[in-house]
Amino acid sequence: TQLLEQSPQFLSIQEGENLTVYCNSSSVFSSLQWYRQEPGEGPVLLVTVVTGGEVKKLKRLTFQFGDARKDSSLHITAAQPGDTGLYLCALRRLGGTSYGKLTFGQGTILTVHP
Amino acid sequence: DTEVTQTPKHLVMGMTNKKSLKCEQHMGHRAMYWYKQKAKKPPELMFVYSYEKLSINESVPSRFSPECPNSSLLNLHLHALQPEDSALYLCASSQGLTERGYKYGYTFGSGTRLTVV
């Protein structure tokens, strides 16, 4: 079973629409990170959420961390073609033999059509 | 300098070849990583180095051999690869593996696109 369940896997929308990507787990996170990856490039960190209930905004992107720290969402307002890419949530392990390991969700491939 | 630099950007190699991928960072990060990524899939961890020592090997086949010559450099030596090893190989670094560092993200390089023929 996946440690992180990310949905949807694919999202194809028109410019100007809003969208939400979800990341869920049955375990409590100490922190969660969101990355965006463009074709031919490595993932780039967008945000780290740490506190339950936390909301962070990055221009048209809003990130939310659930109160119980078991889920997170990314909401994009008025999507633009430049938002196209692979969006990844990631969990950084802090215990056991996997200490420090960054584990990714399955990813959401977003395509925004002009 | 806030980048991770990977070379080469593209590599085509035969199944009997030996090649190396290189990764360099000058951010003072003490943890470095190799990830493998197939098309439209998330990156999969291969190796973790902490303070130049191998910390995690995710049961990677021995045809992949990592090396960390110093705190700024990370290599991945390739030998006798299979066509299914074709993928994007990503190097990343982070401030460290300590609890204090958990808030910090990874900085990824642009990757090496490897094709095994």
mmCIF file with all atom_site columns, N, CA, C and O in Angstrom, chain A residues 30-56:
data_model
loop_
_atom_site.group_PDB
_atom_site.id
_atom_site.type_symbol
_atom_site.label_atom_id
_atom_site.label_alt_id
_atom_site.label_comp_id
_atom_site.label_asym_id
_atom_site.label_entity_id
_atom_site.label_seq_id
_atom_site.pdbx_PDB_ins_code
_atom_site.Cartn_x
_atom_site.Cartn_y
_atom_site.Cartn_z
_atom_site.occupancy
_atom_site.B_iso_or_equiv
_atom_site.pdbx_formal_charge
_atom_site.auth_seq_id
_atom_site.auth_comp_id
_atom_site.auth_asym_id
_atom_site.auth_atom_id
_atom_site.pdbx_PDB_model_num
ATOM 1   N N  . SER A 1 30 ? 4.623  14.399 10.008  1.00 0.00 ? 30 SER A N  1
ATOM 2   C CA . SER A 1 30 ? 5.271  15.466 10.764  1.00 0.00 ? 30 SER A CA 1
ATOM 3   C C  . SER A 1 30 ? 5.325  16.721 9.906   1.00 0.00 ? 30 SER A C  1
ATOM 4   O O  . SER A 1 30 ? 5.216  17.838 10.408  1.00 0.00 ? 30 SER A O  1
ATOM 5   N N  . SER A 1 31 ? 5.482  16.545 8.625   1.00 0.00 ? 31 SER A N  1
ATOM 6   C CA . SER A 1 31 ? 5.439  17.661 7.686   1.00 0.00 ? 31 SER A CA 1
ATOM 7   C C  . SER A 1 31 ? 5.178  17.088 6.306   1.00 0.00 ? 31 SER A C  1
ATOM 8   O O  . SER A 1 31 ? 5.387  15.898 6.071   1.00 0.00 ? 31 SER A O  1
ATOM 9   N N  . LEU A 1 32 ? 4.722  17.921 5.408   1.00 0.00 ? 32 LEU A N  1
ATOM 10  C CA . LEU A 1 32 ? 4.443  17.482 4.051   1.00 0.00 ? 32 LEU A CA 1
ATOM 11  C C  . LEU A 1 32 ? 4.928  18.542 3.084   1.00 0.00 ? 32 LEU A C  1
ATOM 12  O O  . LEU A 1 32 ? 4.806  19.737 3.374   1.00 0.00 ? 32 LEU A O  1
ATOM 13  N N  . GLN A 1 33 ? 5.472  18.092 1.988   1.00 0.00 ? 33 GLN A N  1
ATOM 14  C CA . GLN A 1 33 ? 5.991  19.021 0.995   1.00 0.00 ? 33 GLN A CA 1
ATOM 15  C C  . GLN A 1 33 ? 5.270  18.823 -0.327  1.00 0.00 ? 33 GLN A C  1
ATOM 16  O O  . GLN A 1 33 ? 4.833  17.722 -0.660  1.00 0.00 ? 33 GLN A O  1
ATOM 17  N N  . TRP A 1 34 ? 5.142  19.930 -1.061  1.00 0.00 ? 34 TRP A N  1
ATOM 18  C CA . TRP A 1 34 ? 4.600  19.898 -2.415  1.00 0.00 ? 34 TRP A CA 1
ATOM 19  C C  . TRP A 1 34 ? 5.691  20.345 -3.389  1.00 0.00 ? 34 TRP A C  1
ATOM 20  O O  . TRP A 1 34 ? 6.372  21.351 -3.154  1.00 0.00 ? 34 TRP A O  1
ATOM 21  N N  . TYR A 1 35 ? 5.811  19.572 -4.474  1.00 0.00 ? 35 TYR A N  1
ATOM 22  C CA . TYR A 1 35 ? 6.779  19.879 -5.527  1.00 0.00 ? 35 TYR A CA 1
ATOM 23  C C  . TYR A 1 35 ? 6.047  19.984 -6.860  1.00 0.00 ? 35 TYR A C  1
ATOM 24  O O  . TYR A 1 35 ? 4.999  19.373 -7.063  1.00 0.00 ? 35 TYR A O  1
ATOM 25  N N  . ARG A 1 36 ? 6.663  20.747 -7.766  1.00 0.00 ? 36 ARG A N  1
ATOM 26  C CA . ARG A 1 36 ? 6.173  20.817 -9.143  1.00 0.00 ? 36 ARG A CA 1
ATOM 27  C C  . ARG A 1 36 ? 7.337  20.473 -10.064 1.00 0.00 ? 36 ARG A C  1
ATOM 28  O O  . ARG A 1 36 ? 8.455  20.965 -9.877  1.00 0.00 ? 36 ARG A O  1
ATOM 29  N N  . GLN A 1 37 ? 7.051  19.645 -11.067 1.00 0.00 ? 37 GLN A N  1
ATOM 30  C CA . GLN A 1 37 ? 8.087  19.221 -11.994 1.00 0.00 ? 37 GLN A CA 1
ATOM 31  C C  . GLN A 1 37 ? 7.640  19.490 -13.430 1.00 0.00 ? 37 GLN A C  1
ATOM 32  O O  . GLN A 1 37 ? 6.576  19.021 -13.846 1.00 0.00 ? 37 GLN A O  1
ATOM 33  N N  . GLU A 1 38 ? 8.464  20.233 -14.142 1.00 0.00 ? 38 GLU A N  1
ATOM 34  C CA . GLU A 1 38 ? 8.198  20.471 -15.558 1.00 0.00 ? 38 GLU A CA 1
ATOM 35  C C  . GLU A 1 38 ? 8.958  19.442 -16.388 1.00 0.00 ? 38 GLU A C  1
ATOM 36  O O  . GLU A 1 38 ? 9.968  18.895 -15.931 1.00 0.00 ? 38 GLU A O  1
ATOM 37  N N  . PRO A 1 39 ? 8.497  19.163 -17.594 1.00 0.00 ? 39 PRO A N  1
ATOM 38  C CA . PRO A 1 39 ? 9.173  18.164 -18.445 1.00 0.00 ? 39 PRO A CA 1
ATOM 39  C C  . PRO A 1 39 ? 10.652 18.499 -18.625 1.00 0.00 ? 39 PRO A C  1
ATOM 40  O O  . PRO A 1 39 ? 11.016 19.644 -18.872 1.00 0.00 ? 39 PRO A O  1
ATOM 41  N N  . GLY A 1 40 ? 11.501 17.483 -18.457 1.00 0.00 ? 40 GLY A N  1
ATOM 42  C CA . GLY A 1 40 ? 12.927 17.674 -18.652 1.00 0.00 ? 40 GLY A CA 1
ATOM 43  C C  . GLY A 1 40 ? 13.645 18.332 -17.497 1.00 0.00 ? 40 GLY A C  1
ATOM 44  O O  . GLY A 1 40 ? 14.843 18.640 -17.601 1.00 0.00 ? 40 GLY A O  1
ATOM 45  N N  . GLU A 1 41 ? 12.940 18.561 -16.396 1.00 0.00 ? 41 GLU A N  1
ATOM 46  C CA . GLU A 1 41 ? 13.552 19.204 -15.235 1.00 0.00 ? 41 GLU A CA 1
ATOM 47  C C  . GLU A 1 41 ? 13.321 18.357 -13.996 1.00 0.00 ? 41 GLU A C  1
ATOM 48  O O  . GLU A 1 41 ? 12.517 17.439 -13.988 1.00 0.00 ? 41 GLU A O  1
ATOM 49  N N  . GLY A 1 42 ? 14.058 18.694 -12.930 1.00 0.00 ? 42 GLY A N  1
ATOM 50  C CA . GLY A 1 42 ? 13.817 18.022 -11.665 1.00 0.00 ? 42 GLY A CA 1
ATOM 51  C C  . GLY A 1 42 ? 12.690 18.702 -10.902 1.00 0.00 ? 42 GLY A C  1
ATOM 52  O O  . GLY A 1 42 ? 12.298 19.822 -11.224 1.00 0.00 ? 42 GLY A O  1
ATOM 53  N N  . PRO A 1 43 ? 12.142 18.036 -9.886  1.00 0.00 ? 43 PRO A N  1
ATOM 54  C CA . PRO A 1 43 ? 11.086 18.658 -9.078  1.00 0.00 ? 43 PRO A CA 1
ATOM 55  C C  . PRO A 1 43 ? 11.613 19.892 -8.359  1.00 0.00 ? 43 PRO A C  1
ATOM 56  O O  . PRO A 1 43 ? 12.770 19.941 -7.941  1.00 0.00 ? 43 PRO A O  1
ATOM 57  N N  . VAL A 1 44 ? 10.724 20.875 -8.210  1.00 0.00 ? 44 VAL A N  1
ATOM 58  C CA . VAL A 1 44 ? 11.069 22.107 -7.498  1.00 0.00 ? 44 VAL A CA 1
ATOM 59  C C  . VAL A 1 44 ? 10.125 22.246 -6.317  1.00 0.00 ? 44 VAL A C  1
ATOM 60  O O  . VAL A 1 44 ? 8.904  22.126 -6.467  1.00 0.00 ? 44 VAL A O  1
ATOM 61  N N  . LEU A 1 45 ? 10.688 22.488 -5.140  1.00 0.00 ? 45 LEU A N  1
ATOM 62  C CA . LEU A 1 45 ? 9.876  22.619 -3.933  1.00 0.00 ? 45 LEU A CA 1
ATOM 63  C C  . LEU A 1 45 ? 8.995  23.854 -4.014  1.00 0.00 ? 45 LEU A C  1
ATOM 64  O O  . LEU A 1 45 ? 9.457  24.960 -4.293  1.00 0.00 ? 45 LEU A O  1
ATOM 65  N N  . LEU A 1 46 ? 7.682  23.655 -3.757  1.00 0.00 ? 46 LEU A N  1
ATOM 66  C CA . LEU A 1 46 ? 6.748  24.777 -3.704  1.00 0.00 ? 46 LEU A CA 1
ATOM 67  C C  . LEU A 1 46 ? 6.538  25.242 -2.265  1.00 0.00 ? 46 LEU A C  1
ATOM 68  O O  . LEU A 1 46 ? 6.580  26.437 -1.975  1.00 0.00 ? 46 LEU A O  1
ATOM 69  N N  . VAL A 1 47 ? 6.302  24.278 -1.369  1.00 0.00 ? 47 VAL A N  1
ATOM 70  C CA . VAL A 1 47 ? 5.971  24.651 0.007   1.00 0.00 ? 47 VAL A CA 1
ATOM 71  C C  . VAL A 1 47 ? 6.176  23.454 0.928   1.00 0.00 ? 47 VAL A C  1
ATOM 72  O O  . VAL A 1 47 ? 6.135  22.308 0.487   1.00 0.00 ? 47 VAL A O  1
ATOM 73  N N  . THR A 1 48 ? 6.415  23.747 2.208   1.00 0.00 ? 48 THR A N  1
ATOM 74  C CA . THR A 1 48 ? 6.400  22.737 3.265   1.00 0.00 ? 48 THR A CA 1
ATOM 75  C C  . THR A 1 48 ? 5.327  23.146 4.262   1.00 0.00 ? 48 THR A C  1
ATOM 76  O O  . THR A 1 48 ? 5.309  24.297 4.708   1.00 0.00 ? 48 THR A O  1
ATOM 77  N N  . VAL A 1 49 ? 4.424  22.228 4.587   1.00 0.00 ? 49 VAL A N  1
ATOM 78  C CA . VAL A 1 49 ? 3.422  22.500 5.615   1.00 0.00 ? 49 VAL A CA 1
ATOM 79  C C  . VAL A 1 49 ? 3.743  21.635 6.828   1.00 0.00 ? 49 VAL A C  1
ATOM 80  O O  . VAL A 1 49 ? 4.092  20.464 6.693   1.00 0.00 ? 49 VAL A O  1
ATOM 81  N N  . VAL A 1 50 ? 3.636  22.241 7.998   1.00 0.00 ? 50 VAL A N  1
ATOM 82  C CA . VAL A 1 50 ? 4.113  21.610 9.224   1.00 0.00 ? 50 VAL A CA 1
ATOM 83  C C  . VAL A 1 50 ? 3.021  21.505 10.293  1.00 0.00 ? 50 VAL A C  1
ATOM 84  O O  . VAL A 1 50 ? 2.894  20.482 10.963  1.00 0.00 ? 50 VAL A O  1
ATOM 85  N N  . THR A 1 51 ? 2.230  22.548 10.441  1.00 0.00 ? 51 THR A N  1
ATOM 86  C CA . THR A 1 51 ? 1.265  22.637 11.542  1.00 0.00 ? 51 THR A CA 1
ATOM 87  C C  . THR A 1 51 ? -0.120 22.237 11.063  1.00 0.00 ? 51 THR A C  1
ATOM 88  O O  . THR A 1 51 ? -0.582 22.690 10.009  1.00 0.00 ? 51 THR A O  1
ATOM 89  N N  . GLY A 1 52 ? -0.816 21.394 11.858  1.00 0.00 ? 52 GLY A N  1
ATOM 90  C CA . GLY A 1 52 ? -2.175 21.005 11.515  1.00 0.00 ? 52 GLY A CA 1
ATOM 91  C C  . GLY A 1 52 ? -3.062 22.217 11.332  1.00 0.00 ? 52 GLY A C  1
ATOM 92  O O  . GLY A 1 52 ? -3.024 23.148 12.129  1.00 0.00 ? 52 GLY A O  1
ATOM 93  N N  . GLY A 1 53 ? -3.874 22.217 10.249  1.00 0.00 ? 53 GLY A N  1
ATOM 94  C CA . GLY A 1 53 ? -4.740 23.351 9.960   1.00 0.00 ? 53 GLY A CA 1
ATOM 95  C C  . GLY A 1 53 ? -4.063 24.491 9.224   1.00 0.00 ? 53 GLY A C  1
ATOM 96  O O  . GLY A 1 53 ? -4.714 25.472 8.861   1.00 0.00 ? 53 GLY A O  1
ATOM 97  N N  . GLU A 1 54 ? -2.780 24.339 8.984   1.00 0.00 ? 54 GLU A N  1
ATOM 98  C CA . GLU A 1 54 ? -2.014 25.417 8.343   1.00 0.00 ? 54 GLU A CA 1
ATOM 99  C C  . GLU A 1 54 ? -2.483 25.661 6.909   1.00 0.00 ? 54 GLU A C  1
ATOM 100 O O  . GLU A 1 54 ? -2.796 24.720 6.186   1.00 0.00 ? 54 GLU A O  1
ATOM 101 N N  . VAL A 1 55 ? -2.521 26.939 6.520   1.00 0.00 ? 55 VAL A N  1
ATOM 102 C CA . VAL A 1 55 ? -2.822 27.324 5.139   1.00 0.00 ? 55 VAL A CA 1
ATOM 103 C C  . VAL A 1 55 ? -1.692 28.235 4.664   1.00 0.00 ? 55 VAL A C  1
ATOM 104 O O  . VAL A 1 55 ? -1.333 29.194 5.348   1.00 0.00 ? 55 VAL A O  1
ATOM 105 N N  . LYS A 1 56 ? -1.145 27.887 3.507   1.00 0.00 ? 56 LYS A N  1
ATOM 106 C CA . LYS A 1 56 ? -0.098 28.748 2.924   1.00 0.00 ? 56 LYS A CA 1
ATOM 107 C C  . LYS A 1 56 ? -0.494 29.123 1.503   1.00 0.00 ? 56 LYS A C  1
ATOM 108 O O  . LYS A 1 56 ? -1.050 28.299 0.778   1.00 0.00 ? 56 LYS A O  1
#
